[in-house]
Coordinates of C-alpha atoms in Angstrom, one line a residue:
X22 CA 91.0 154.6 12.8
X23 CA 95.0 156.0 14.4
X24 CA 95.5 159.5 14.7
X25 CA 98.0 162.3 14.9
X26 CA 97.4 164.7 17.5
X27 CA 99.0 167.8 19.4
X28 CA 98.9 170.6 22.1
X29 CA 101.0 173.1 22.2
X30 CA 100.8 174.4 25.5
X31 CA 102.6 177.7 26.5
X32 CA 105.1 175.5 28.9
X33 CA 104.7 171.7 27.3
X34 CA 104.2 170.7 24.0
X35 CA 101.8 167.1 24.4
X36 CA 102.2 164.3 21.0
X37 CA 100.5 161.4 20.6
X38 CA 98.0 158.7 18.7
X39 CA 95.0 158.5 19.4
X40 CA 92.8 155.1 18.4
X41 CA 88.6 157.3 19.3
X42 CA 87.0 154.0 18.4
X43 CA 88.7 152.5 21.7
X44 CA 89.2 155.4 22.9
X45 CA 92.4 154.9 23.9
X46 CA 96.1 156.7 23.7
X47 CA 98.3 154.4 21.4
X48 CA 101.5 155.9 22.5
X49 CA 102.4 159.7 23.4
X50 CA 105.1 162.1 24.7
X51 CA 105.6 164.8 25.9
X52 CA 107.9 167.9 25.8
X53 CA 109.7 171.4 26.6
X54 CA 107.2 174.2 24.4
X55 CA 109.9 176.2 24.3
X56 CA 106.6 179.1 22.5
X57 CA 109.1 182.1 22.6
X58 CA 109.6 180.1 19.5
X59 CA 108.8 180.1 15.4
X60 CA 105.8 177.8 15.3
X61 CA 107.7 176.5 12.3
X62 CA 110.4 175.0 14.9
X63 CA 107.7 173.9 17.4
X64 CA 105.4 171.7 14.2
X65 CA 109.7 170.5 13.7
X66 CA 110.0 169.7 16.6
X67 CA 106.8 167.8 16.7
X68 CA 107.1 165.5 13.2
X69 CA 110.0 163.9 14.3
X70 CA 108.4 163.2 17.9
X71 CA 105.0 161.9 16.5
X72 CA 107.5 159.9 13.7
X73 CA 108.8 158.0 16.9
X74 CA 105.5 157.3 18.4
X75 CA 104.6 154.0 17.9
X76 CA 101.2 153.4 14.6
X77 CA 103.0 156.4 13.4
X78 CA 102.7 155.0 10.7
X79 CA 99.1 154.0 10.6
X80 CA 97.6 157.1 11.2
X81 CA 95.2 158.9 8.6
X82 CA 94.4 162.4 10.1
X83 CA 95.7 164.9 12.2
X84 CA 94.9 167.7 15.3
X85 CA 96.5 170.2 16.5
X86 CA 95.1 173.0 19.1
X87 CA 97.5 176.0 20.1
X88 CA 96.3 178.8 23.6
X89 CA 95.5 181.0 20.8
X90 CA 92.2 181.9 18.1
X91 CA 92.9 180.2 15.5
X92 CA 90.9 181.3 12.3
X93 CA 89.3 179.3 9.4
X94 CA 90.3 176.4 10.7
X95 CA 93.7 178.1 9.0
X96 CA 96.2 180.7 10.9
X97 CA 96.5 180.8 14.3
X98 CA 96.7 184.7 15.7
X99 CA 99.6 185.1 17.9
X100 CA 99.3 188.0 19.5
X101 CA 99.1 186.9 22.8
X102 CA 103.0 186.2 21.8
X103 CA 103.6 182.0 22.2
X104 CA 104.4 179.6 18.8
X105 CA 105.4 183.7 16.9
X106 CA 104.6 183.0 12.9
X107 CA 101.4 181.3 13.0
X108 CA 99.1 184.3 12.4
X109 CA 101.8 184.6 9.1
X110 CA 101.8 180.9 8.6
X111 CA 99.0 178.0 6.3
X112 CA 99.3 175.2 9.0
X113 CA 97.6 173.0 7.8
X114 CA 98.3 173.8 4.8
X115 CA 102.0 172.9 5.4
X116 CA 101.3 169.8 7.3
X117 CA 99.4 168.0 3.9
X118 CA 102.9 169.3 2.0
X119 CA 105.4 167.9 5.4
X120 CA 103.1 165.0 5.4
X121 CA 100.4 163.9 3.1
X122 CA 97.7 163.8 6.2
X123 CA 94.6 166.4 5.9
X124 CA 94.9 168.2 9.5
X125 CA 92.0 169.8 11.3
X126 CA 93.3 172.9 13.5
X127 CA 92.3 174.1 17.0
X128 CA 91.1 175.8 20.5
X129 CA 93.0 174.9 22.9
X130 CA 91.1 174.9 26.0
X131 CA 87.8 174.0 23.1
X132 CA 89.7 171.3 21.8
X133 CA 89.9 170.4 25.9
X134 CA 85.9 170.7 26.3
X135 CA 85.4 169.0 23.5
X136 CA 87.3 165.9 24.6
X137 CA 85.5 166.1 27.6
X138 CA 81.8 166.5 26.2
X139 CA 82.6 163.0 24.2
X140 CA 85.1 160.9 26.4
X141 CA 85.5 162.7 29.3
X142 CA 83.1 164.5 32.7
X143 CA 80.6 165.6 30.2
X144 CA 80.0 162.5 28.2
X145 CA 76.1 162.1 27.3
X146 CA 75.3 165.5 27.5
X147 CA 75.0 168.6 25.3
X148 CA 74.9 172.4 26.5
X149 CA 78.7 172.6 28.5
X150 CA 81.4 174.7 29.9
X151 CA 84.7 173.9 30.3
X152 CA 86.6 176.5 32.8
X153 CA 90.4 175.2 32.6
X154 CA 92.5 176.3 35.5
X155 CA 96.0 176.8 34.8
X156 CA 98.8 179.4 33.3
X157 CA 95.7 181.0 32.3
X158 CA 92.6 180.3 32.6
X159 CA 91.0 179.1 29.6
X160 CA 87.3 178.4 28.3
X161 CA 84.9 176.5 25.7
X162 CA 81.4 176.9 25.5
X163 CA 79.5 173.9 23.5
X164 CA 75.5 174.3 22.6
X165 CA 73.4 172.2 21.6
X166 CA 75.7 169.2 20.6
X167 CA 77.8 172.7 18.5
X168 CA 80.7 173.5 19.6
X169 CA 80.6 177.8 19.3
X170 CA 83.5 179.0 17.3
X171 CA 82.0 182.6 16.2
X172 CA 82.9 185.6 13.1
X173 CA 85.9 185.4 14.7
X174 CA 87.0 181.9 16.0
X175 CA 87.2 183.4 20.1
X176 CA 83.2 182.7 20.6
X177 CA 83.6 180.9 24.2
X178 CA 87.0 180.5 24.4
X179 CA 87.9 184.6 26.2
X180 CA 85.8 183.9 30.0
X181 CA 89.2 184.6 32.0
X182 CA 89.2 188.2 29.6
X183 CA 85.8 188.8 30.7
X184 CA 86.5 192.2 32.5
X185 CA 86.1 191.4 36.5
X186 CA 86.9 195.5 37.8
X187 CA 86.0 198.4 35.7
X188 CA 90.5 199.2 36.8
X189 CA 93.1 197.1 36.4
X190 CA 96.1 195.9 35.3
X191 CA 96.2 196.3 31.0
X192 CA 95.3 192.5 29.7
X193 CA 97.8 191.7 27.0
X194 CA 93.7 190.9 25.3
X195 CA 93.5 194.8 24.9
X196 CA 91.1 194.5 27.8
X197 CA 91.7 195.9 31.9
X198 CA 90.7 194.2 34.3
X199 CA 89.9 190.7 33.6
X200 CA 90.3 187.6 35.7
X201 CA 93.4 186.5 35.0
X202 CA 95.7 190.1 35.2
X203 CA 94.6 189.5 38.8
X204 CA 94.0 185.3 39.4
X205 CA 96.3 184.3 36.7
X206 CA 99.0 181.7 37.6
X207 CA 101.4 184.1 35.7
X208 CA 100.4 186.9 38.3
X209 CA 100.6 185.1 41.2
X210 CA 104.3 185.5 42.3
X211 CA 104.0 189.7 41.9
X212 CA 101.3 190.3 42.9
X213 CA 102.2 188.0 46.4
X214 CA 104.9 190.2 47.0
X215 CA 103.4 193.1 46.6
X216 CA 100.9 192.8 49.2
X217 CA 101.2 193.7 52.8
X218 CA 102.7 191.3 55.0
X219 CA 104.5 189.0 52.3
X220 CA 107.4 189.7 54.4
X221 CA 106.1 187.7 58.1
X222 CA 104.5 185.1 55.6
X223 CA 105.1 181.3 54.4
X224 CA 105.3 182.2 51.0
X225 CA 108.4 184.5 51.1
X226 CA 111.2 181.6 50.9
X227 CA 108.8 179.8 48.0
X228 CA 110.7 180.5 44.7
X229 CA 108.8 180.3 43.3
X230 CA 104.4 181.1 44.1
X231 CA 101.9 179.1 42.8
X232 CA 98.8 178.5 44.2
X233 CA 99.3 175.0 45.2
X234 CA 101.7 177.3 47.1
X235 CA 99.1 178.7 48.9
X236 CA 96.1 176.5 49.5
X237 CA 98.9 174.3 50.6
X238 CA 99.6 177.5 53.5
X239 CA 95.9 178.7 53.1
X240 CA 94.0 177.7 56.0
X241 CA 97.4 178.5 58.7
X242 CA 99.2 182.0 56.8
X243 CA 96.8 184.7 56.0
X244 CA 98.6 186.4 52.6
X245 CA 98.0 182.5 51.2
X246 CA 94.3 182.5 53.0
X247 CA 93.5 186.0 51.3
X248 CA 95.0 185.2 47.9
X249 CA 92.8 181.8 48.6
X250 CA 89.7 183.5 48.7
X251 CA 90.9 185.9 46.1
X252 CA 91.2 182.9 43.4
X253 CA 87.7 181.4 44.7
X254 CA 85.6 184.1 44.7
X255 CA 86.4 185.1 41.4
X256 CA 85.7 181.1 40.0
X257 CA 82.8 181.8 41.2
X258 CA 82.1 184.2 39.9
X259 CA 83.5 183.1 36.6
X260 CA 81.1 180.5 37.0
X261 CA 78.0 182.3 37.5
X262 CA 79.0 184.5 34.2
X263 CA 79.3 181.8 31.9
X264 CA 75.7 179.6 33.6
X265 CA 74.3 183.4 32.5
X266 CA 75.3 183.4 28.9
X267 CA 75.8 179.7 27.9
X268 CA 72.6 178.3 30.0
X269 CA 74.6 174.3 30.2
X270 CA 73.8 171.8 31.8
X271 CA 77.5 171.2 33.2
X272 CA 79.9 173.1 33.8
X273 CA 83.1 171.0 33.9
X274 CA 86.3 172.3 35.7
X275 CA 90.1 171.6 34.8
X276 CA 93.2 172.6 34.8
X277 CA 96.2 171.6 37.2
X278 CA 95.3 174.0 40.0
X279 CA 92.6 171.3 40.1
X280 CA 94.9 170.2 42.7
X281 CA 92.6 171.7 45.6
X282 CA 89.1 170.7 43.8
X283 CA 88.1 169.5 47.3
X284 CA 88.3 173.4 47.9
X285 CA 87.0 174.7 44.5
X286 CA 84.2 172.2 43.3
X287 CA 82.0 173.1 46.8
X288 CA 83.1 176.9 46.6
X289 CA 81.9 176.6 42.8
X290 CA 78.1 175.2 43.3
X291 CA 77.6 176.6 46.6
X292 CA 78.0 180.4 44.6
X293 CA 76.2 179.0 41.5
X294 CA 73.6 178.0 43.8
X295 CA 73.1 181.6 45.6
X296 CA 73.9 183.6 42.3
X297 CA 73.4 181.6 39.0
X298 CA 69.7 181.9 37.5
X299 CA 69.1 178.3 36.6
X300 CA 65.0 178.4 36.4
X301 CA 64.9 175.1 38.6
X302 CA 67.1 172.8 36.8
X303 CA 70.8 173.1 38.5
X304 CA 74.0 173.3 36.9
X305 CA 75.9 169.9 37.0
X306 CA 79.8 171.3 37.9
X307 CA 82.3 168.4 37.6
X308 CA 85.5 168.3 38.0
X309 CA 87.4 167.7 34.4
X310 CA 88.1 163.4 33.5
X311 CA 91.1 163.1 31.2
X312 CA 92.9 165.4 32.8
X313 CA 96.5 166.6 30.4
X314 CA 94.7 164.0 27.5
X315 CA 91.4 165.9 27.3
X316 CA 93.1 168.1 24.3
X317 CA 94.0 165.7 22.6
X318 CA 91.1 163.4 23.1
X319 CA 89.3 166.7 21.5
X320 CA 91.8 166.5 18.5
X321 CA 91.1 162.8 18.2
X322 CA 87.1 163.6 17.2
X323 CA 87.8 166.8 15.6
X324 CA 90.3 165.3 13.3
X325 CA 88.4 161.9 12.3
X326 CA 85.5 163.9 11.0
X327 CA 88.6 165.2 8.3
X328 CA 90.3 161.1 7.9
X329 CA 89.5 159.7 4.8
X330 CA 88.3 156.4 6.9
X331 CA 85.5 158.3 9.1
X332 CA 82.0 157.3 7.9
X333 CA 80.1 160.4 9.6

């Protein structure tokens, strides 16, 4: 069963064709998102890219995800500033009109969690929380084999918008002191420049400070160590919060920052062992296995349920 999948990220758009029966990517492509442009522009570019992939003519359904709250498989909330017009466009109807295929629309973090649950690090487990460390902090929860969605479509996916302090910067979500406003990659460069010692830090020569630079310099640079340790503590604090809220068997951590998994995973595991209430059932903490393809595989699983060829 060939399924078209598209991950409309804030930085890149990933397009692919996946065979869920063989659990393989038949073909894929990646291009710049230009997320400040309209959703229609992004979809037109996605359709053009799909049409050039091997297996396009055999596809039976579409799976699409965005960094947005998705409502009733129809529209995506664009108040977070990406792909304007999403909240006013019935995306599945638009896609059916353009290419005649049924489609499913999902939040990117939930799609990634479903991918790891069905094909990756959480295979065989029905209670899963995933935390994705990237530009922001993406989260999703699957409980008793069901992805949480809630009445507004936001259940489980706003973990990066949990307040970790009563005071702090205003967040795009409307809250104050969200984890993303403190340790999100998008704020890291500005925060580093404001901290004491920046002028003497090795980070002053980094054009765009990211966590790769922070972890690279942390063992020899005081400012980098402060930034690294603050991030580790907040990520671990969130992990304990997710365990208490969702009671999972497995916590999967993914995202580009997990290139430093050798530091992040032991810290999270140690914090959970000390502080999480698990009633003698320790939570497995695993690195994501599917990388950038996690959301694509999750979308393929969801799209297979909407395909005319589905036997489920």
